[in-house]
mmCIF file of C-alpha atoms in Angstrom:
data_model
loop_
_atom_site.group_PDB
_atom_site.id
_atom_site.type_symbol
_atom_site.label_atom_id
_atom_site.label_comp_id
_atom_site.label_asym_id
_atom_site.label_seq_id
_atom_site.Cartn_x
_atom_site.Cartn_y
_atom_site.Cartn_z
ATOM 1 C CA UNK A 11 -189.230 222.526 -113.801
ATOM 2 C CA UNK A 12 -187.441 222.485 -110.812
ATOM 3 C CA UNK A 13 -188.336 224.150 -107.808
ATOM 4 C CA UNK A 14 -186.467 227.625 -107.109
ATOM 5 C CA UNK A 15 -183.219 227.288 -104.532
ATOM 6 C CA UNK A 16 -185.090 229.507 -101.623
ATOM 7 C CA UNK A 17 -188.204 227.431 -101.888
ATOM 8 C CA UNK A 18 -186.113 223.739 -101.921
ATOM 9 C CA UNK A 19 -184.842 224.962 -98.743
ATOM 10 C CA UNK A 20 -187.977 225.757 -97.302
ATOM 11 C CA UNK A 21 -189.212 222.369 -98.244
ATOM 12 C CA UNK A 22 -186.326 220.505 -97.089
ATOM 13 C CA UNK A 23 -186.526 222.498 -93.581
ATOM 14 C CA UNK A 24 -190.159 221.546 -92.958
ATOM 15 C CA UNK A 25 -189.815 217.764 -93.742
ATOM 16 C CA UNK A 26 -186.736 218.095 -91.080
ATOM 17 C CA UNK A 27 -188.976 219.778 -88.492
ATOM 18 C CA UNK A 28 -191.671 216.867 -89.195
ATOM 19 C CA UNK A 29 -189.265 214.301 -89.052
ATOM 20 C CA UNK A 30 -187.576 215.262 -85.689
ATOM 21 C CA UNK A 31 -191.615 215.673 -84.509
ATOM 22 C CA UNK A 32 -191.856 212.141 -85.137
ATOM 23 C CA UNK A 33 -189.072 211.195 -83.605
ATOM 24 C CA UNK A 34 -189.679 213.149 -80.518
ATOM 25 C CA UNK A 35 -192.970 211.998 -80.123
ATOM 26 C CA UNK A 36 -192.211 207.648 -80.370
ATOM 27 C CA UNK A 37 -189.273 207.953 -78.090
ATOM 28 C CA UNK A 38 -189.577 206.517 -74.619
ATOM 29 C CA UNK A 39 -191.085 208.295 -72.005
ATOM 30 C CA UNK A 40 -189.950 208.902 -68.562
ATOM 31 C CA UNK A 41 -192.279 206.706 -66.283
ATOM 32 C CA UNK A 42 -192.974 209.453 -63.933
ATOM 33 C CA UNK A 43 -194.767 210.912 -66.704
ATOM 34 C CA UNK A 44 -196.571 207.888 -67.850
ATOM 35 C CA UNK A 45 -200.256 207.656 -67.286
ATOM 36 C CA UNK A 46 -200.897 206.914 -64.222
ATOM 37 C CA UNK A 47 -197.173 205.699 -63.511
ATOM 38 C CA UNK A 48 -198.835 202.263 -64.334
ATOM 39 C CA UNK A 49 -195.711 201.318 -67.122
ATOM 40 C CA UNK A 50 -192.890 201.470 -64.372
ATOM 41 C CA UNK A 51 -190.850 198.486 -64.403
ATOM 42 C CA UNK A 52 -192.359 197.277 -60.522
ATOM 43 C CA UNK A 53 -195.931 197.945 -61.736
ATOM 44 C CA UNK A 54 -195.707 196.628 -64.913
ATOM 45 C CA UNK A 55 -193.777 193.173 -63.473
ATOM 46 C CA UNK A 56 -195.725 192.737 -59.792
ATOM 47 C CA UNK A 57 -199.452 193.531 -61.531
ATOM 48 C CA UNK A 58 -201.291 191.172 -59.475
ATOM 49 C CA UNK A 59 -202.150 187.267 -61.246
ATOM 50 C CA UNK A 60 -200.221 188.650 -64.102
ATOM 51 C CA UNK A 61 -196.462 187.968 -63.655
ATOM 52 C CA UNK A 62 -194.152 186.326 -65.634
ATOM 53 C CA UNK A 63 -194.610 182.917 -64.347
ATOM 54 C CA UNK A 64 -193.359 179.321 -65.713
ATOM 55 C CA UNK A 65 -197.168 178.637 -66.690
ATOM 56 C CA UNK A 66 -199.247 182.240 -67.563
ATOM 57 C CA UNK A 67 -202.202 182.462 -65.411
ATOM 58 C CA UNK A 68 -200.916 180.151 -63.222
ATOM 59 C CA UNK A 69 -198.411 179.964 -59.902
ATOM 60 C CA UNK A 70 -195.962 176.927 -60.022
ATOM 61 C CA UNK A 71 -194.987 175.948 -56.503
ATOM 62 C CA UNK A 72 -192.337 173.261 -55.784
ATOM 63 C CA UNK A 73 -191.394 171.212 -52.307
ATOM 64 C CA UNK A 74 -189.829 167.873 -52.024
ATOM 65 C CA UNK A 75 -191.405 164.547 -51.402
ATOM 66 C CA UNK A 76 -192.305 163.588 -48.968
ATOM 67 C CA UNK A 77 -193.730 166.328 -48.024
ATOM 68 C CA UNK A 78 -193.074 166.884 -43.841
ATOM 69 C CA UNK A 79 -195.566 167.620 -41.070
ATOM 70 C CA UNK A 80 -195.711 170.079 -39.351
ATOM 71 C CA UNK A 81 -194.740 172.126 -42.534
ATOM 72 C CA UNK A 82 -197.030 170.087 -45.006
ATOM 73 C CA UNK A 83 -200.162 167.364 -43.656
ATOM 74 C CA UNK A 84 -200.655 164.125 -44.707
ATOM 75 C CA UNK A 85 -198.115 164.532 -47.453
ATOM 76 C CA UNK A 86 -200.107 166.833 -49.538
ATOM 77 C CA UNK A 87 -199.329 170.043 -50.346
ATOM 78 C CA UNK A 88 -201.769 170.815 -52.146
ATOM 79 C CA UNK A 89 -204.458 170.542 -49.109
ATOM 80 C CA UNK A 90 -203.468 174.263 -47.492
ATOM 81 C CA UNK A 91 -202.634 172.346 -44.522
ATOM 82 C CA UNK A 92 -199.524 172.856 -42.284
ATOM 83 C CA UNK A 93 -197.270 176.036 -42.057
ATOM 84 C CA UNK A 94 -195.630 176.369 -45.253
ATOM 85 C CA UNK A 95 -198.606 174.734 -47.664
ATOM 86 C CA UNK A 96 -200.322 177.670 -45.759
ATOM 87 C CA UNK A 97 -198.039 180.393 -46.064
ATOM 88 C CA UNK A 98 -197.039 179.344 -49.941
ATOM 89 C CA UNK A 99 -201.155 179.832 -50.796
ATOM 90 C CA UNK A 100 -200.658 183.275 -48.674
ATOM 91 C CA UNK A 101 -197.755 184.334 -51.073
ATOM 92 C CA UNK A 102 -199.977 183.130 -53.893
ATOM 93 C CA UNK A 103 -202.788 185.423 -53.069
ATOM 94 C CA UNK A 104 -200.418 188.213 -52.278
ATOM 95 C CA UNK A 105 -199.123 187.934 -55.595
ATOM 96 C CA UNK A 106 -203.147 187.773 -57.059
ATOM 97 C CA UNK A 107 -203.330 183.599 -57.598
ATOM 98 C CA UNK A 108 -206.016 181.838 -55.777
ATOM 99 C CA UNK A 109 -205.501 178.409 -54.932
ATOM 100 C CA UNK A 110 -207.338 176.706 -58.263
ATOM 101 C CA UNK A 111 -204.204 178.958 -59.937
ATOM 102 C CA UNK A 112 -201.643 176.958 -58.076
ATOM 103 C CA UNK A 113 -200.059 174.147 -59.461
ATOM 104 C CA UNK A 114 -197.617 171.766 -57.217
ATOM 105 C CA UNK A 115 -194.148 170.288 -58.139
ATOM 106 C CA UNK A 116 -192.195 167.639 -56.537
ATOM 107 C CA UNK A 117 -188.434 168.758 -56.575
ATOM 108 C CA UNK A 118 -185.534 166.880 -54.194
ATOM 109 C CA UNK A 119 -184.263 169.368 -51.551
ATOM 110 C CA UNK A 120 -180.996 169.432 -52.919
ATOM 111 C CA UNK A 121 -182.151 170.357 -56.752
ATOM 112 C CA UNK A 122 -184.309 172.828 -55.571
ATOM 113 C CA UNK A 123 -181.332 175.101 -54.437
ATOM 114 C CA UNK A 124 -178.288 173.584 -57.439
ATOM 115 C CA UNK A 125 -177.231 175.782 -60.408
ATOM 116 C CA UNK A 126 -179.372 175.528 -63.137
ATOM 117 C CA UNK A 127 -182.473 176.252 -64.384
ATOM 118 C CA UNK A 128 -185.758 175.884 -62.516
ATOM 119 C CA UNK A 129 -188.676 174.761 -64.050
ATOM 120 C CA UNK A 130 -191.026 176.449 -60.731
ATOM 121 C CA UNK A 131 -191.627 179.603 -60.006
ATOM 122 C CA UNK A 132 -190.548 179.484 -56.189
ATOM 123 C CA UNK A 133 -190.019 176.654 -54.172
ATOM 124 C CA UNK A 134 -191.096 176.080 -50.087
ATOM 125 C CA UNK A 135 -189.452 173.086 -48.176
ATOM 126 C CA UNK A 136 -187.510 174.699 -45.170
ATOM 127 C CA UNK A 137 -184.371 176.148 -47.168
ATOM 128 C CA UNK A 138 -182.122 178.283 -45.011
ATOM 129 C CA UNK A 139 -181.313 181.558 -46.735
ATOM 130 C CA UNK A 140 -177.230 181.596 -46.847
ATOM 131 C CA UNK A 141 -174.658 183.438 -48.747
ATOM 132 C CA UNK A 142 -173.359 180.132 -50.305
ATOM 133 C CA UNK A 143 -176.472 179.488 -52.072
ATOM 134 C CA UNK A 144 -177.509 182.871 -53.184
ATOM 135 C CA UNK A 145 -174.399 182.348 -56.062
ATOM 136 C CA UNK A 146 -176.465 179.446 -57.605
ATOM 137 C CA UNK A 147 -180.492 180.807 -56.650
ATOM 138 C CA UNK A 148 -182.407 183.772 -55.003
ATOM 139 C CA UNK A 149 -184.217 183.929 -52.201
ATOM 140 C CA UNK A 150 -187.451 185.927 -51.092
ATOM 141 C CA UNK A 151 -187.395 187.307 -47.958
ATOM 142 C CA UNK A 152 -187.472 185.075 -44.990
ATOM 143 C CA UNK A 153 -190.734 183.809 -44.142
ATOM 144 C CA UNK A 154 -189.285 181.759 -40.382
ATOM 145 C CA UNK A 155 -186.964 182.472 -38.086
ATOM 146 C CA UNK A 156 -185.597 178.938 -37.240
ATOM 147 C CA UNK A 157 -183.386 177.060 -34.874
ATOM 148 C CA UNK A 158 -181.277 173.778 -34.797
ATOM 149 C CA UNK A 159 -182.365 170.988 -32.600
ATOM 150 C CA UNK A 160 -180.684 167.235 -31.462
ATOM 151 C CA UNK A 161 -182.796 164.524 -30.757
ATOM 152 C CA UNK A 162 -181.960 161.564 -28.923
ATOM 153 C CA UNK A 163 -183.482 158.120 -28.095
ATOM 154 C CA UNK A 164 -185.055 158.261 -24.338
ATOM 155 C CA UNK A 165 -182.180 156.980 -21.642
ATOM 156 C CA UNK A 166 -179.723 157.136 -24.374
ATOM 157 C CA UNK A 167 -175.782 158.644 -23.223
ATOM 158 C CA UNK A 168 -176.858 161.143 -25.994
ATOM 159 C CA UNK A 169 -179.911 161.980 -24.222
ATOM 160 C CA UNK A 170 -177.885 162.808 -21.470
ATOM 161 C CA UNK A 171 -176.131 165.374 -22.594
ATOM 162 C CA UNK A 172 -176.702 169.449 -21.557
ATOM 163 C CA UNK A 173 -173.837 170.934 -23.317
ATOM 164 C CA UNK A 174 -172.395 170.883 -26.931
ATOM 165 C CA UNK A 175 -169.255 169.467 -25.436
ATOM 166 C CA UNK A 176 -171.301 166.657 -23.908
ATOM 167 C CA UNK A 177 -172.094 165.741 -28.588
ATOM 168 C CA UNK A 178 -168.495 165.840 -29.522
ATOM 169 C CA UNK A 179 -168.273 161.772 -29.010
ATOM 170 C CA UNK A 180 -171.655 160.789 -30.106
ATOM 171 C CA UNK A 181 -171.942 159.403 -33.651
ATOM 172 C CA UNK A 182 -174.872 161.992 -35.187
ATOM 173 C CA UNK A 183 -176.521 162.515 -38.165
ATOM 174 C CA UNK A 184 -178.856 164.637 -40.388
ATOM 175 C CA UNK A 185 -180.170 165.239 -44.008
ATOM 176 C CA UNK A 186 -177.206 166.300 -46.367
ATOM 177 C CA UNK A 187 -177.349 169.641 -48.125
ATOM 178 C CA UNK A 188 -178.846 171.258 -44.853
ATOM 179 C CA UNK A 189 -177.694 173.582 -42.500
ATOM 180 C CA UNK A 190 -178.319 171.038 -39.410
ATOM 181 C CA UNK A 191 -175.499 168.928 -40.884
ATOM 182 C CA UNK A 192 -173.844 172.308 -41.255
ATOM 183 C CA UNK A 193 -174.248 172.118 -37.198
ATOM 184 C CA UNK A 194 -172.792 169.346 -36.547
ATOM 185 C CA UNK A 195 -169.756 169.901 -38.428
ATOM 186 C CA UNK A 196 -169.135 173.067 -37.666
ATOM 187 C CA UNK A 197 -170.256 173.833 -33.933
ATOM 188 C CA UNK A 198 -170.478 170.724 -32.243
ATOM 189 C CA UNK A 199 -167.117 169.326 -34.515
ATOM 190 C CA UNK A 200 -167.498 166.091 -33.340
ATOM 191 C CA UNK A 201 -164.696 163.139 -33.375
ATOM 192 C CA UNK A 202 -166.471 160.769 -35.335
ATOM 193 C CA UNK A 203 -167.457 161.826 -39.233
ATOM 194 C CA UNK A 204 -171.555 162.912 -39.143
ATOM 195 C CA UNK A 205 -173.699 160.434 -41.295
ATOM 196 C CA UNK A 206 -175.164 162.549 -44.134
ATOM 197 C CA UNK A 207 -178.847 161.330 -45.266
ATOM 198 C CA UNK A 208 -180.963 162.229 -48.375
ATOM 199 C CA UNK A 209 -183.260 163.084 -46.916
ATOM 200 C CA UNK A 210 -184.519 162.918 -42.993
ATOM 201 C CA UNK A 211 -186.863 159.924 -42.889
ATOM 202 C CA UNK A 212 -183.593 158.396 -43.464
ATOM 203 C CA UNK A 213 -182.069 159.405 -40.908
ATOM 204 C CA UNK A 214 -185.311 159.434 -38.121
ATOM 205 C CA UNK A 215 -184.585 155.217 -39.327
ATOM 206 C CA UNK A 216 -181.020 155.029 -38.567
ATOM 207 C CA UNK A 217 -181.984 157.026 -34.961
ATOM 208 C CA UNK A 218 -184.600 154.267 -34.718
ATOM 209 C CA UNK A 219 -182.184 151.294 -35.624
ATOM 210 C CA UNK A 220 -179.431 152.667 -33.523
ATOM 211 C CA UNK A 221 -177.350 153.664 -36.611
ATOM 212 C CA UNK A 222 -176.869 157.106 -34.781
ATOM 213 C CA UNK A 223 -176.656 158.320 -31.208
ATOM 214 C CA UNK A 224 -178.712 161.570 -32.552
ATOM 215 C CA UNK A 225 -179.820 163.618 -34.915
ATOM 216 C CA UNK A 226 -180.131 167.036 -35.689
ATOM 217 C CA UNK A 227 -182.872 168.625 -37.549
ATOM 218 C CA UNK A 228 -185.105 172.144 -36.765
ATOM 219 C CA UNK A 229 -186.719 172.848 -33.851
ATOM 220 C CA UNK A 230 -190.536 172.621 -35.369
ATOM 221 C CA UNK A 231 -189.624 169.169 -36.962
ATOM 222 C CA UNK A 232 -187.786 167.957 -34.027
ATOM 223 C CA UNK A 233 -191.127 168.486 -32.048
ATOM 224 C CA UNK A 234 -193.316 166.491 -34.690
ATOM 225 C CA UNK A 235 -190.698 163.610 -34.969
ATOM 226 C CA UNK A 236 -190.500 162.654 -30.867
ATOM 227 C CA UNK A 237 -194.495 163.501 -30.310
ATOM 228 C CA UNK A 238 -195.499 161.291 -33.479
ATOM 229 C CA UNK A 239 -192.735 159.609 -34.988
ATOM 230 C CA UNK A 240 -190.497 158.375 -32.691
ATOM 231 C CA UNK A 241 -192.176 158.640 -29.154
ATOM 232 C CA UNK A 242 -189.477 156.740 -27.472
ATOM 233 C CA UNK A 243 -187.086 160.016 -28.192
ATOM 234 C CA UNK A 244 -186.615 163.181 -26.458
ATOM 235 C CA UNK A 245 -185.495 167.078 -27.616
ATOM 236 C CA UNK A 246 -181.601 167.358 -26.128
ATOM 237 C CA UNK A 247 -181.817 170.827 -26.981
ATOM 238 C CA UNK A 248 -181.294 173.697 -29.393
ATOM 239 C CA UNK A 249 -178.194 175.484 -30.727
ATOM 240 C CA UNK A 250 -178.086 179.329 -30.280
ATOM 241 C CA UNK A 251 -177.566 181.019 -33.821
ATOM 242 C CA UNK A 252 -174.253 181.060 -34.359
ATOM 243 C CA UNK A 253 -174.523 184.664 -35.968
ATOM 244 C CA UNK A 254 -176.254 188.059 -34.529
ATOM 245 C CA UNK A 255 -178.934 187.929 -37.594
ATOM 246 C CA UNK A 256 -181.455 184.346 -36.905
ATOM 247 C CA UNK A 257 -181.291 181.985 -39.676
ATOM 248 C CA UNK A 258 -184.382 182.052 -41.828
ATOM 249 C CA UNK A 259 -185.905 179.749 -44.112
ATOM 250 C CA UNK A 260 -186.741 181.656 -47.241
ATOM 251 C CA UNK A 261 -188.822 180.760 -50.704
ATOM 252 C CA UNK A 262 -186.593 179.822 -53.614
ATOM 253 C CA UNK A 263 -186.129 181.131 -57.051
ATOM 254 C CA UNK A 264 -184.280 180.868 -60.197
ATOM 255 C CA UNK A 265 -181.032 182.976 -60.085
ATOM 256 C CA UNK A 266 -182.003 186.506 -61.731
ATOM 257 C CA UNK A 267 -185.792 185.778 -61.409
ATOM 258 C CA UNK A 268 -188.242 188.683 -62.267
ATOM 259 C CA UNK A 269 -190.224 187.341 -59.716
ATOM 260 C CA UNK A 270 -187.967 187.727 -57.186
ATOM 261 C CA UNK A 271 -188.501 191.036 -55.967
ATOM 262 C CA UNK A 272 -192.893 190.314 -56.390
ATOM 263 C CA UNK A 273 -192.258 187.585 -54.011
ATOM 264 C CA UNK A 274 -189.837 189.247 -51.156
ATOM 265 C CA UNK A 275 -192.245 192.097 -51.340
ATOM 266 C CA UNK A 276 -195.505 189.308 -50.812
ATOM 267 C CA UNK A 277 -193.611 187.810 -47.684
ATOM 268 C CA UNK A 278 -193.039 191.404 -46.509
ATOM 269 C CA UNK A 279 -196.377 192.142 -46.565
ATOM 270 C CA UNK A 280 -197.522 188.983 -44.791
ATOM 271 C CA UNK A 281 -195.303 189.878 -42.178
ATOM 272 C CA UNK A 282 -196.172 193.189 -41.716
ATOM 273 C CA UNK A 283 -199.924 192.306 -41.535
ATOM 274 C CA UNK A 284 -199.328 189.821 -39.183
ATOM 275 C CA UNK A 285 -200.570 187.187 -41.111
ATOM 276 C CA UNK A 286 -197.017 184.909 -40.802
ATOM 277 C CA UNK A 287 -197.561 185.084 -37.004
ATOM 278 C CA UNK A 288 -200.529 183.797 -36.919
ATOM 279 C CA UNK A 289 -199.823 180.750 -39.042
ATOM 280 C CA UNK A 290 -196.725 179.872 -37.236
ATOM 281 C CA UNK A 291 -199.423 180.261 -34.079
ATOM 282 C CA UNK A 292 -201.562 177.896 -35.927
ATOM 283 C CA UNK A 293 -199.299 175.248 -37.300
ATOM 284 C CA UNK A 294 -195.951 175.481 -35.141
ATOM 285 C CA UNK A 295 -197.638 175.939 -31.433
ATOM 286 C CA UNK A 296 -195.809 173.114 -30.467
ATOM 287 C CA UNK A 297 -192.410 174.397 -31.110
ATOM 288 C CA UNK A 298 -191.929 176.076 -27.881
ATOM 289 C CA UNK A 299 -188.977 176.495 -25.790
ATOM 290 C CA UNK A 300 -185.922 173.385 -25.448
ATOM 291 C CA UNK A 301 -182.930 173.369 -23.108
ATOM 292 C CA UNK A 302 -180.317 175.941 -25.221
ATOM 293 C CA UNK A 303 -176.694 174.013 -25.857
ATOM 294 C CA UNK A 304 -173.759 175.712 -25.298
#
């Protein structure tokens, strides 16, 4: 028997209304109504020791080898010692790792900043944040506020000099892929071609062996070279920055990274806080004032 025409309808109308019940009630919710607002996107992807990392549970931090003083000690990043082992264990506890959750990775300067995928979750070895190399990676936030420096063997003509006019015939060189052979090329625009290194214990050598007149590295690493590596050189002097924002060194991540935002937001903090200050006071004292060329 089938059912009468007025009562099909009836029957047909409630399984609609349950249906569309349903429906209403597994769609997505706005996340100002969620509980707690605890399933927005920035909660959900910055919950602290819980991001979206290369290893889960754990904080994959990459910086070339060797590993600089005064930004790393003794070549080991892993000891919390110098300014950037120190600040990258900051970020890390920002971000809700402690240091047993962060693991270390040895990645050549260049790489660390090339298209392609990165197999860290940031990287920390004094890479200036530019517009050319935000098409291939991102950056965090800037974490130092740097300068360029020239260094020159004691006596030398280089030594000598008090003005970026006084470079322009001196032979110089510095680590390729940096913005201190940017420098030379493009503010002192010497006569003779700059000799590009792979990395600057290279080129401290060819200072050393005569190779170059100078070199030109940042201000903090210029200090540590002529007070422990090379006593018989001397600061010339630093460059002003050449644009009305300072150049900053920033952390480095994959282009597109969730973490990127986590990260900026970490630095942020540890600037805010004061906590960046004070480690720059603790590991970059020395790094005071040089003669400014111009």
């Amino acid at each position: 028997m089938h059912p009468a025409p007025s009562a099909l309808r009836r029957a047909v109308a409630a399984a609609t209304i349950a249906l569309l019940a349903t429906a209403v009630g597994c769609a997505p919710q706005p996340a100002d109504k969620a509980s707690g607002g605890s399933s927005s996107s920035a909660g959900t992807t910055c919950a602290k020791g819980k991001l979206a990392t290369q290893t889960s549970g754990k904080l994959t931090i990459a910086t070339d080898e060797p590993a600089y003083e005064p930004w790393f000690k003794d070549d080991k990043p892993a000891n919390g010692e110098g300014f950037e082992s120190a600040v990258a264990y900051a970020v890390a506890k920002q971000l809700g790792y402690d240091k047993s959750a962060v693991v270390w990775q040895s990645v050549p300067f260049n790489k660390a900043f090339a298209p392609g995928v990165k197999t860290f979750d940031f990287d920390i070895n004094q890479v200036s944040i530019s517009a050319e190399r935000k098409k291939a990676v991102d950056f965090s936030s800037g974490y130092y506020d740097v300068r360029q420096a020239v260094i020159a063997l004691k006596g030398s003509k280089a030594a000598k000099a008090t003005s970026i006019a006084g470079l322009k015939g001196l032979k110089l060189g510095a680590q390729v892929g940096t913005t201190s052979l940017n420098y030379i090329s493009d503010v002192v625009k010497p006569s003779q071609e700059a000799a590009a290194y792979s990395k600057n214990d290279q080129a401290v050598s060819a200072l050393k062996n005569g190779q170059v007149d100078a070199i030109v590295v940042d201000l903090p690493t210029a200090f540590y070279i002529t007070s422990a590596e090379v006593t018989n050189a001397e600061i010339v002097g630093q460059f002003e920055n050449q644009s009305g924002t300072p150049e900053q060194f920033g952390l480095v991540l994959d282009k597109g990274s969730a973490l990127t935002s986590c990260v900026s937001s970490a630095v942020d903090a540890l600037r805010k806080d004061g906590t960046l200050a004070a480690l720059e006071k603790q590991w970059l004292s020395d790094a005071v004032d040089a003669p400014v060329l111009k």
